[in-house]
Amino acid sequence: MKSVTELNDNIFRITQTIQNEFPELMPFLNEMTLTIPMLHSPEVDQKALYDYYNSLRNLLMKYAPYHNVLFQSI
């Protein structure tokens, strides 16, 4: 599994890609269950970051092919 720093970098890059190339997806980022913690002080660990990164990646991978846009694999 990637380090926390690598995961944060990847999350930043994929979020930038979504923001720049697919801004219509931005509202969905706020609705993702991983961004709405159930605890008052949630712990953000490596697994949580990995799961969040994968959810962003899956959103992009499912959306982009249907919109005739090629994007760099992140």
XYZ file of N, CA, C and O in Angstrom, residues 8-50:
172
model
N -2.023 11.165 -0.185
C -2.464 12.566 -0.186
C -2.128 13.243 -1.509
O -2.951 13.997 -2.050
N -0.953 12.985 -2.042
C -0.574 13.545 -3.341
C -1.496 13.047 -4.444
O -1.941 13.823 -5.298
N -1.789 11.759 -4.437
C -2.676 11.188 -5.458
C -4.091 11.733 -5.337
O -4.739 12.011 -6.351
N -4.567 11.887 -4.114
C -5.903 12.457 -3.906
C -5.939 13.882 -4.422
O -6.895 14.285 -5.107
N -4.903 14.639 -4.145
C -4.834 16.017 -4.640
C -4.853 16.040 -6.168
O -5.608 16.802 -6.783
N -4.024 15.209 -6.787
C -3.942 15.193 -8.257
C -5.250 14.766 -8.899
O -5.694 15.368 -9.892
N -5.893 13.741 -8.366
C -7.137 13.274 -8.989
C -8.265 14.286 -8.755
O -9.101 14.496 -9.633
N -8.245 14.959 -7.620
C -9.244 16.000 -7.367
C -9.034 17.173 -8.319
O -10.000 17.733 -8.846
N -7.785 17.526 -8.572
C -7.475 18.585 -9.537
C -7.930 18.194 -10.938
O -8.460 19.020 -11.681
N -7.719 16.940 -11.308
C -8.157 16.460 -12.617
C -9.675 16.578 -12.744
O -10.185 17.057 -13.755
N -10.371 16.160 -11.718
C -11.838 16.255 -11.742
C -12.260 17.714 -11.827
O -13.124 18.073 -12.630
N -11.644 18.556 -11.024
C -11.999 19.977 -11.020
C -11.727 20.645 -12.365
O -12.541 21.429 -12.850
N -10.598 20.329 -12.984
C -10.219 20.982 -14.233
C -10.887 20.398 -15.470
O -11.238 21.134 -16.387
N -11.039 19.086 -15.519
C -11.535 18.438 -16.732
C -12.998 17.994 -16.647
O -13.655 17.838 -17.675
N -13.482 17.772 -15.443
C -14.862 17.301 -15.260
C -15.528 18.052 -14.114
O -15.945 17.448 -13.118
N -15.640 19.371 -14.204
C -16.201 20.143 -13.087
C -17.629 19.739 -12.732
O -18.073 19.953 -11.607
N -18.314 19.121 -13.664
C -19.685 18.678 -13.386
C -19.730 17.576 -12.333
O -20.780 17.297 -11.749
N -18.589 16.951 -12.050
C -18.525 15.908 -11.019
C -18.271 16.466 -9.621
O -18.413 15.735 -8.631
N -17.906 17.717 -9.508
C -17.565 18.285 -8.201
C -18.676 18.139 -7.157
O -18.380 17.820 -6.006
N -19.943 18.340 -7.503
C -20.987 18.155 -6.477
C -21.009 16.745 -5.891
O -21.366 16.564 -4.734
N -20.605 15.766 -6.681
C -20.609 14.388 -6.189
C -19.520 14.145 -5.151
O -19.651 13.247 -4.313
N -18.462 14.916 -5.183
C -17.393 14.738 -4.206
C -17.879 15.070 -2.804
O -17.479 14.440 -1.832
N -18.744 16.052 -2.692
C -19.286 16.419 -1.389
C -20.283 15.394 -0.864
O -20.546 15.349 0.328
N -20.844 14.592 -1.744
C -21.851 13.624 -1.345
C -21.284 12.247 -1.040
O -22.014 11.366 -0.606
N -20.005 12.053 -1.259
C -19.407 10.745 -1.032
C -19.437 10.432 0.462
O -19.126 11.280 1.290
N -19.822 9.213 0.789
C -19.949 8.834 2.195
C -18.625 8.919 2.933
O -18.604 9.129 4.141
N -17.522 8.772 2.243
C -16.223 8.846 2.910
C -15.891 10.246 3.368
O -15.031 10.436 4.214
N -16.575 11.247 2.840
C -16.293 12.624 3.249
C -17.211 13.063 4.383
O -17.082 14.166 4.884
N -18.137 12.206 4.784
C -19.070 12.535 5.849
C -18.814 11.581 7.016
O -19.394 10.512 7.105
N -17.913 11.941 7.903
C -17.590 11.028 9.000
C -18.735 10.891 9.993
O -19.472 11.834 10.241
N -18.847 9.712 10.555
C -19.889 9.434 11.534
C -19.422 9.765 12.952
O -20.210 9.793 13.871
N -18.159 10.006 13.124
C -17.599 10.280 14.438
C -17.300 11.765 14.585
O -17.081 12.465 13.612
N -17.249 12.222 15.829
C -16.923 13.632 16.065
C -15.463 13.924 15.755
O -15.128 14.990 15.254
N -14.593 12.989 16.040
C -13.168 13.144 15.765
C -12.666 11.929 14.997
O -12.002 11.060 15.558
N -13.007 11.857 13.720
C -12.608 10.667 12.958
C -11.093 10.608 12.768
O -10.434 11.639 12.637
N -10.570 9.413 12.779
C -9.150 9.222 12.535
C -8.951 8.990 11.042
O -9.590 8.124 10.450
N -8.107 9.782 10.443
C -7.813 9.623 9.029
C -6.508 8.849 8.935
O -5.434 9.392 9.131
N -6.645 7.567 8.662
C -5.466 6.726 8.589
C -5.198 6.331 7.139
O -5.895 6.757 6.214
N -4.193 5.530 6.956
C -3.765 5.118 5.622
C -4.887 4.391 4.881
O -5.113 4.632 3.702
N -5.619 3.523 5.557
C -6.704 2.787 4.912
C -7.827 3.726 4.471
O -8.373 3.598 3.386
N -8.175 4.698 5.311
C -9.217 5.659 4.952
C -8.816 6.465 3.723
O -9.633 6.689 2.819
N -7.561 6.894 3.678
C -7.081 7.633 2.513
C -7.076 6.759 1.267
O -7.453 7.204 0.185
N -6.662 5.519 1.426
C -6.636 4.575 0.305
C -8.057 4.343 -0.231
O -8.275 4.378 -1.442
